[in-house]
mmCIF file of C-alpha atoms in Angstrom:
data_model
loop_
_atom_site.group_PDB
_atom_site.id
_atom_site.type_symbol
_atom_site.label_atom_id
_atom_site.label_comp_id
_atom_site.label_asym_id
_atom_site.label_seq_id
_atom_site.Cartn_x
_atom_site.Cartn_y
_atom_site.Cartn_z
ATOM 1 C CA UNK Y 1 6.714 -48.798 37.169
ATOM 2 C CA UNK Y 2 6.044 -45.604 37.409
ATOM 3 C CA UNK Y 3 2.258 -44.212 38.624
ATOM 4 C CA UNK Y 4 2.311 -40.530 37.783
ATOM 5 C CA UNK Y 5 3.228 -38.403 34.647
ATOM 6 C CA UNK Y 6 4.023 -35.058 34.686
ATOM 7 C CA UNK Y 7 3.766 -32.594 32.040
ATOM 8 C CA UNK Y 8 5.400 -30.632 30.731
ATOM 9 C CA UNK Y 9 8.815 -32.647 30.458
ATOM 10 C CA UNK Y 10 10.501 -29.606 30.299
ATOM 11 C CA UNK Y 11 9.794 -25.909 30.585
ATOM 12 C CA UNK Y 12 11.395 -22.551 30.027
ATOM 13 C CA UNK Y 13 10.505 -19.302 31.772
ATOM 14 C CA UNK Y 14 11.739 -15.797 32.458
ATOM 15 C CA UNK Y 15 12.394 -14.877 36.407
ATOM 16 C CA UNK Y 16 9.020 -13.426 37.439
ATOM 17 C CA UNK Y 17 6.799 -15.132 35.402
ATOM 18 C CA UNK Y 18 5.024 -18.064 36.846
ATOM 19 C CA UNK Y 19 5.399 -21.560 36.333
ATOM 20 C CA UNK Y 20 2.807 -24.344 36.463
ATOM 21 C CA UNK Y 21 3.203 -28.270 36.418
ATOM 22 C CA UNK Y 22 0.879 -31.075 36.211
ATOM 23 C CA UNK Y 23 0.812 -34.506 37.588
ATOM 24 C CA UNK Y 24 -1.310 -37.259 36.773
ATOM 25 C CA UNK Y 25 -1.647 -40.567 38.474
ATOM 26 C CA UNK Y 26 -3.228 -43.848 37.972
ATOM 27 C CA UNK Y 27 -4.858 -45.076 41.027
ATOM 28 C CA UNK Y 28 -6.341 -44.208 44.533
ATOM 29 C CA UNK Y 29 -3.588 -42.523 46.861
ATOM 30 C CA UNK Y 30 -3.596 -40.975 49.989
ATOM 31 C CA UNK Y 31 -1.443 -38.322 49.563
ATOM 32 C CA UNK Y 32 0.594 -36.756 47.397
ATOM 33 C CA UNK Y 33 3.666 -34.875 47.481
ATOM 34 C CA UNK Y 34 5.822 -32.448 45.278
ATOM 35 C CA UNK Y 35 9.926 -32.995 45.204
ATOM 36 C CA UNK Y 36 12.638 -30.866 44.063
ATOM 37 C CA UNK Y 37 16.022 -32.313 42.850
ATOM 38 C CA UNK Y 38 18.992 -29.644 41.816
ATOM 39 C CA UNK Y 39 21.149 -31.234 39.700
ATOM 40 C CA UNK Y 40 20.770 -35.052 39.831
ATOM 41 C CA UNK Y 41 21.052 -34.709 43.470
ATOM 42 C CA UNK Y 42 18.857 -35.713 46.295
ATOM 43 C CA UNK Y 43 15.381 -34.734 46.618
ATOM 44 C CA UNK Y 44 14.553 -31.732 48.708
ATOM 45 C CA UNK Y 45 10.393 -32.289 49.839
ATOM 46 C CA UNK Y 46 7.938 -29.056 48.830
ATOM 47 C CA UNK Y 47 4.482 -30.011 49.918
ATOM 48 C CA UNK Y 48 2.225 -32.272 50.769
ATOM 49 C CA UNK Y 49 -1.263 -32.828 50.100
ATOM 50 C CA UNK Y 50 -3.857 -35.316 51.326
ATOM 51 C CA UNK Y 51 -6.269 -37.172 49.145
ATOM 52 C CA UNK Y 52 -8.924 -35.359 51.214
ATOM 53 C CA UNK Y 53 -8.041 -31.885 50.929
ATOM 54 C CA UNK Y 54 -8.286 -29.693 47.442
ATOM 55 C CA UNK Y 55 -5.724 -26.925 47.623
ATOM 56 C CA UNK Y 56 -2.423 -26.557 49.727
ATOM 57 C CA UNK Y 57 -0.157 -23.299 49.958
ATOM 58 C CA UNK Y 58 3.554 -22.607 51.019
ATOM 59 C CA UNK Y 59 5.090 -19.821 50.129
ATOM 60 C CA UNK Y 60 4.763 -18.987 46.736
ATOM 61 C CA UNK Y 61 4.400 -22.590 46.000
ATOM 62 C CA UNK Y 62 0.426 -23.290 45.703
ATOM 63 C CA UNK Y 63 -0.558 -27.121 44.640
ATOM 64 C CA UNK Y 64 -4.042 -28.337 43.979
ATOM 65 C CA UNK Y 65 -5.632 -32.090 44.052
ATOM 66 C CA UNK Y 66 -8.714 -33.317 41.873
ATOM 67 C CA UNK Y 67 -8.710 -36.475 42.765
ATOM 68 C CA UNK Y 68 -11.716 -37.432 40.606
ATOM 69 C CA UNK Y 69 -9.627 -36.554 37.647
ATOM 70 C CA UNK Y 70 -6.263 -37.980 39.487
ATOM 71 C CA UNK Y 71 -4.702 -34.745 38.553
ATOM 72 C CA UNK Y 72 -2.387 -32.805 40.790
ATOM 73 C CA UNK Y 73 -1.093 -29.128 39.376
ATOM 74 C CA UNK Y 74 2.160 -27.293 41.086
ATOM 75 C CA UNK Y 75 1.583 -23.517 40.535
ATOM 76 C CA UNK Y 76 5.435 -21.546 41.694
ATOM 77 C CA UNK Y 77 4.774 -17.587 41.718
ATOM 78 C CA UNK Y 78 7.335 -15.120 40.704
ATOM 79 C CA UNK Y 79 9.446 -18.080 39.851
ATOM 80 C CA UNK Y 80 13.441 -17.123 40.364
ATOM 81 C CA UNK Y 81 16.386 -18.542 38.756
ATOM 82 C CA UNK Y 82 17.043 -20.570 41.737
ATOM 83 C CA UNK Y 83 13.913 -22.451 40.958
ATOM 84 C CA UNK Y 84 15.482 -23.839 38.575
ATOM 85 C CA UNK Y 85 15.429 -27.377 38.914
ATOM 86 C CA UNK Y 86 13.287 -30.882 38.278
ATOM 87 C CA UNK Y 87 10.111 -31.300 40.031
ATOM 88 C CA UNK Y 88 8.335 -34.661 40.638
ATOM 89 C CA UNK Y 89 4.879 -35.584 42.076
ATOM 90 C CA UNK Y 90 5.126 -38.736 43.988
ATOM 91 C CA UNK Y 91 2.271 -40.931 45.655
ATOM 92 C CA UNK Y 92 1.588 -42.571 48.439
ATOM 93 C CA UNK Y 93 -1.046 -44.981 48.449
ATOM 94 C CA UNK Y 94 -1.423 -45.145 52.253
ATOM 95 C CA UNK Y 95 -0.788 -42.955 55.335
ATOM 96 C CA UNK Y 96 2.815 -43.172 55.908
ATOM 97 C CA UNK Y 97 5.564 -45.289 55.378
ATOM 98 C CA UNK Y 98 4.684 -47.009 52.310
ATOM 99 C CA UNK Y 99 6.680 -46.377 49.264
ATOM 100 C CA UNK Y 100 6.642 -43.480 47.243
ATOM 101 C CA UNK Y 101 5.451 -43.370 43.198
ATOM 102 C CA UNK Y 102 7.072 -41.409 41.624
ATOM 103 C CA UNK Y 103 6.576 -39.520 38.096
ATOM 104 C CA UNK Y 104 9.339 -38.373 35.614
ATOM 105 C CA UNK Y 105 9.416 -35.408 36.407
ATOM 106 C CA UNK Y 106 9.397 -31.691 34.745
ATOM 107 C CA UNK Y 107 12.427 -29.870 34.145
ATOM 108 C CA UNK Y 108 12.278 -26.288 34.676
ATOM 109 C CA UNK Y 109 14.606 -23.582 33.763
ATOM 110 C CA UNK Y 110 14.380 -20.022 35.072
ATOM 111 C CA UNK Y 111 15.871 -17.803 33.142
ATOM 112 C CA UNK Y 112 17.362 -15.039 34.753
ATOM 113 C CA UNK A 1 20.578 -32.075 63.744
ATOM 114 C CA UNK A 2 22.273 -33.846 60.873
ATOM 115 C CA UNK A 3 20.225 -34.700 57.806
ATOM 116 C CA UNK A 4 20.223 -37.860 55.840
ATOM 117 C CA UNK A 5 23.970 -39.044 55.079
ATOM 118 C CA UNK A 6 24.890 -41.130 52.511
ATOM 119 C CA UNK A 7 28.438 -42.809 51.488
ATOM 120 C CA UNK A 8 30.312 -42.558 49.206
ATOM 121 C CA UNK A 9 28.875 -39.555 46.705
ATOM 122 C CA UNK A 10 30.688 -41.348 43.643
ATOM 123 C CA UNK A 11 31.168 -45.021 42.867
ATOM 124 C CA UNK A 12 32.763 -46.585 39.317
ATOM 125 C CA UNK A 13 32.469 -50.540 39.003
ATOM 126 C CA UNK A 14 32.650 -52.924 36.418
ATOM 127 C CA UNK A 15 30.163 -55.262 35.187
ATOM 128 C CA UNK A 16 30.044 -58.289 37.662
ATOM 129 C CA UNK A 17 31.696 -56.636 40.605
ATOM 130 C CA UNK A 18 29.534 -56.121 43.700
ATOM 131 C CA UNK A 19 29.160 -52.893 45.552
ATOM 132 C CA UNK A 20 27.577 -51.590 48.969
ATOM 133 C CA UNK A 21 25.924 -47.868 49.615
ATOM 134 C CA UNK A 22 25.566 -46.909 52.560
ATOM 135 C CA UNK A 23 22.841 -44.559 54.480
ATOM 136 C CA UNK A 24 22.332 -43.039 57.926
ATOM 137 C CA UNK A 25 19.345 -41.621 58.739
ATOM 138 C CA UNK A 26 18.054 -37.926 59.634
ATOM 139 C CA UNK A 27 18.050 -38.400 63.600
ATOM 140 C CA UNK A 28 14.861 -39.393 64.861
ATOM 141 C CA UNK A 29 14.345 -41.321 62.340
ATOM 142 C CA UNK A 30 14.133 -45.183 62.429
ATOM 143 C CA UNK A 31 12.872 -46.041 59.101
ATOM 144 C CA UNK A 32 15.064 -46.759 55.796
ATOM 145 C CA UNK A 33 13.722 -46.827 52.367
ATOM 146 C CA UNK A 34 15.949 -47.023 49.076
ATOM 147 C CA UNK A 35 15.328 -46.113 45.806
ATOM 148 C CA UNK A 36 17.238 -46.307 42.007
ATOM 149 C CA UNK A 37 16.978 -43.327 40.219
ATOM 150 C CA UNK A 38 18.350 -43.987 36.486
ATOM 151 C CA UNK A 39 18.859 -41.059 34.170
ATOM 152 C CA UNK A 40 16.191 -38.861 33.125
ATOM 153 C CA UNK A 41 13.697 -41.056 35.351
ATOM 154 C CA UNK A 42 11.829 -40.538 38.468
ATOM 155 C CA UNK A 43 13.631 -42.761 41.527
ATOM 156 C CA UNK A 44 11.783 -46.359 41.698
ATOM 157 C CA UNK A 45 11.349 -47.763 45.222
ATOM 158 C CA UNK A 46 13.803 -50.346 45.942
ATOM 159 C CA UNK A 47 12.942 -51.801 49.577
ATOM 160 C CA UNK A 48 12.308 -50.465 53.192
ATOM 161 C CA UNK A 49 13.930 -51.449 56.300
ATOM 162 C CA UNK A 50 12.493 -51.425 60.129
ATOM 163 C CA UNK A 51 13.454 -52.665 63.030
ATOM 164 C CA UNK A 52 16.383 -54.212 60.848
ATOM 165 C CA UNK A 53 13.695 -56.149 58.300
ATOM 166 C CA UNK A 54 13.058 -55.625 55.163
ATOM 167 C CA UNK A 55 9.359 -54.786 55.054
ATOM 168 C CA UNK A 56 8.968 -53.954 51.940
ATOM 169 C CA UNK A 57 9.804 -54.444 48.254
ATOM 170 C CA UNK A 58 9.398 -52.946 44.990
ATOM 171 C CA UNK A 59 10.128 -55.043 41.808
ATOM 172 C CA UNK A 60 13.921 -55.447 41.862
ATOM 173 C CA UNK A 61 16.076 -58.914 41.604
ATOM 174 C CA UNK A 62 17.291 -60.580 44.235
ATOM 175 C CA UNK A 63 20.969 -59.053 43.396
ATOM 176 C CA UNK A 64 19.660 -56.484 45.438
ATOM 177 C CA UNK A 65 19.846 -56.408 49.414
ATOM 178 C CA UNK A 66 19.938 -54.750 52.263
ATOM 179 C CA UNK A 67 20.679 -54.492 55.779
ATOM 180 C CA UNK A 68 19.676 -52.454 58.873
ATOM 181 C CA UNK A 69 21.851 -52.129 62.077
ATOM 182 C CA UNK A 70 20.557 -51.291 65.654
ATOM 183 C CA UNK A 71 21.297 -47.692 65.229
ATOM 184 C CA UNK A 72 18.913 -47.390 61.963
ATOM 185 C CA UNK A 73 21.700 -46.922 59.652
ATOM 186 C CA UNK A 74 21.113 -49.304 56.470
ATOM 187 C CA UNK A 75 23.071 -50.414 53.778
ATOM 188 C CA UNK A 76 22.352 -51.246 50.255
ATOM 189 C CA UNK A 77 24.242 -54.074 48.347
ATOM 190 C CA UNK A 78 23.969 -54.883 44.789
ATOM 191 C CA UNK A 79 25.800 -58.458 43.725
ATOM 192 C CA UNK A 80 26.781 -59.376 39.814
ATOM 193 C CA UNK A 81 26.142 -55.413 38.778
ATOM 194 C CA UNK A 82 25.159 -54.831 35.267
ATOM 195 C CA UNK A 83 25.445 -51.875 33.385
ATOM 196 C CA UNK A 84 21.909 -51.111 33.991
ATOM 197 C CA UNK A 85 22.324 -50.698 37.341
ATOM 198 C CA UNK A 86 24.580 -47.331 36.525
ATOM 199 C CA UNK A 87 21.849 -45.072 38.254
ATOM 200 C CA UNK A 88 21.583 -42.513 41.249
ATOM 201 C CA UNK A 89 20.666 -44.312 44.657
ATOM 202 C CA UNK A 90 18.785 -42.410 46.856
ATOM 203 C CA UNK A 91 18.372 -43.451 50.465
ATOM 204 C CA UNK A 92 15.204 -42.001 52.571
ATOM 205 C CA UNK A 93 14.267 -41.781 56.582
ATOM 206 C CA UNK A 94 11.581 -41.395 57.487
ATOM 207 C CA UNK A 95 9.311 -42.207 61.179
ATOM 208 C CA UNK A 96 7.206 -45.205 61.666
ATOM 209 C CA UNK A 97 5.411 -43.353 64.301
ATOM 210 C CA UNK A 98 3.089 -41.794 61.379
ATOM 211 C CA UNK A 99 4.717 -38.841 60.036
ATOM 212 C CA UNK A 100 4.416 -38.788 56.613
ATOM 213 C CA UNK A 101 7.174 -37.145 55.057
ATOM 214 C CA UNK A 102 10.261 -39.026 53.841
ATOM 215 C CA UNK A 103 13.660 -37.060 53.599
ATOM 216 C CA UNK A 104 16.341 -37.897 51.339
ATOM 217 C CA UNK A 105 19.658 -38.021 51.404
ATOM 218 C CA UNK A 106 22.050 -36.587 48.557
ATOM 219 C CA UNK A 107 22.561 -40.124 47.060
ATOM 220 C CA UNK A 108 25.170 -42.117 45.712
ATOM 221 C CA UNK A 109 25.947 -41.901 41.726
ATOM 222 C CA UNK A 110 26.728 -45.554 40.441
ATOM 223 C CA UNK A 111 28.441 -46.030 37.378
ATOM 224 C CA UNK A 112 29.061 -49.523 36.064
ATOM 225 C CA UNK A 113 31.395 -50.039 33.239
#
């Protein structure tokens, strides 16, 4: 079954503008981490973020964790038409190794 | 330093037949999970392999299996295949030393007619 749920399903932007995601999951984790997929293909791993920390950046890629609400959000700056893609939250309810739950994703389109 | 491999890209089969996928993991690595990713759905966690056991499983039939060889690689084999079973399978490595992340491979697309 699936734990999280992000939202939007799907989104459409124009290159530059910024694009934000949101994840929401059902119980306690202890981390959670943002995937890419291009294309049906295999998934390409953005971040991570611990149940103990609050905010997380890479690049332009900036994620935050409330984990009283069991909410993540995926925030990509001056988003590019090679962002274009699906992005999923996935949780892990202990410190590595144990599976990964994931969400069904949000489908973004950049549009150039 | 290769990445996660996984054979073949493509697969057709008909309903009944059985079929094996095939993974080798990112070097380093000596941990094998799988996972069925069916269209338009997040991938679902399938089973884990270390130290050539399964350790793990999520909630799929017994028509699914898997092995591990000495040198980490895995395979995935899926008896009696349905059409529900058409679906990307994704193969992940990952450490059991602690490290967190798991990297996938490119996957295998399924189709069962």
């Amino acid at each position: 079954s699936q734990q999280g749920e992000e939202d939007p399903q799907a989104l459409s932007i124009q290159e530059g503008e910024n694009a934000t995601m949101n994840c929401s999951y059902k119980t306690s984790i202890n981390n959670l981490q943002w995937y890419r997929q291009n294309s049906g293909r295999g998934l390409v791993h953005l971040i991570l973020i611990r149940s103990n920390e609050r905010e997380k950046h890479s690049g332009r890629l900036r994620v935050t964790l409330d984990t009283s609400k069991k909410s993540s959000s995926l925030l990509i700056t001056a988003s590019r038409a090679a962002d274009t893609a699906s992005y999923f939250c996935a949780t892990e309810k202990a410190s590595g190794n144990t599976p990964l739950v994931f969400g069904k994703g949000t489908r973004l389109s950049v549009i150039a | 330093d290769a990445g996660v491999t996984q054979s073949p890209t493509h697969l057709i089969k008909t309903r009944g037949q059985q079929v094996t996928l095939r993974c080798s993991p990112k070097s380093g690595h000596d941990t094998v999970s799988w996972y069925q990713q069916a269209l338009g759905q997040g991938p679902q966690f399938i089973f884990q392999y270390y130290e050539e056991e399964e350790r793990q499983r999520g909630n799929f039939p017994d028509r699914f299996s898997g092995h591990q060889f000495p040198n980490y690689s895995s395979e995935l084999n899926v008896n009696a295949l349905l059409l529900g079973d058409s679906a990307l399978y994704l193969c992940a490595s990952s450490s059991m030393q602690g490290l967190e992340t798991q990297y996938f491979g490119p996957g295998t697309r399924l189709l069962v007619l």
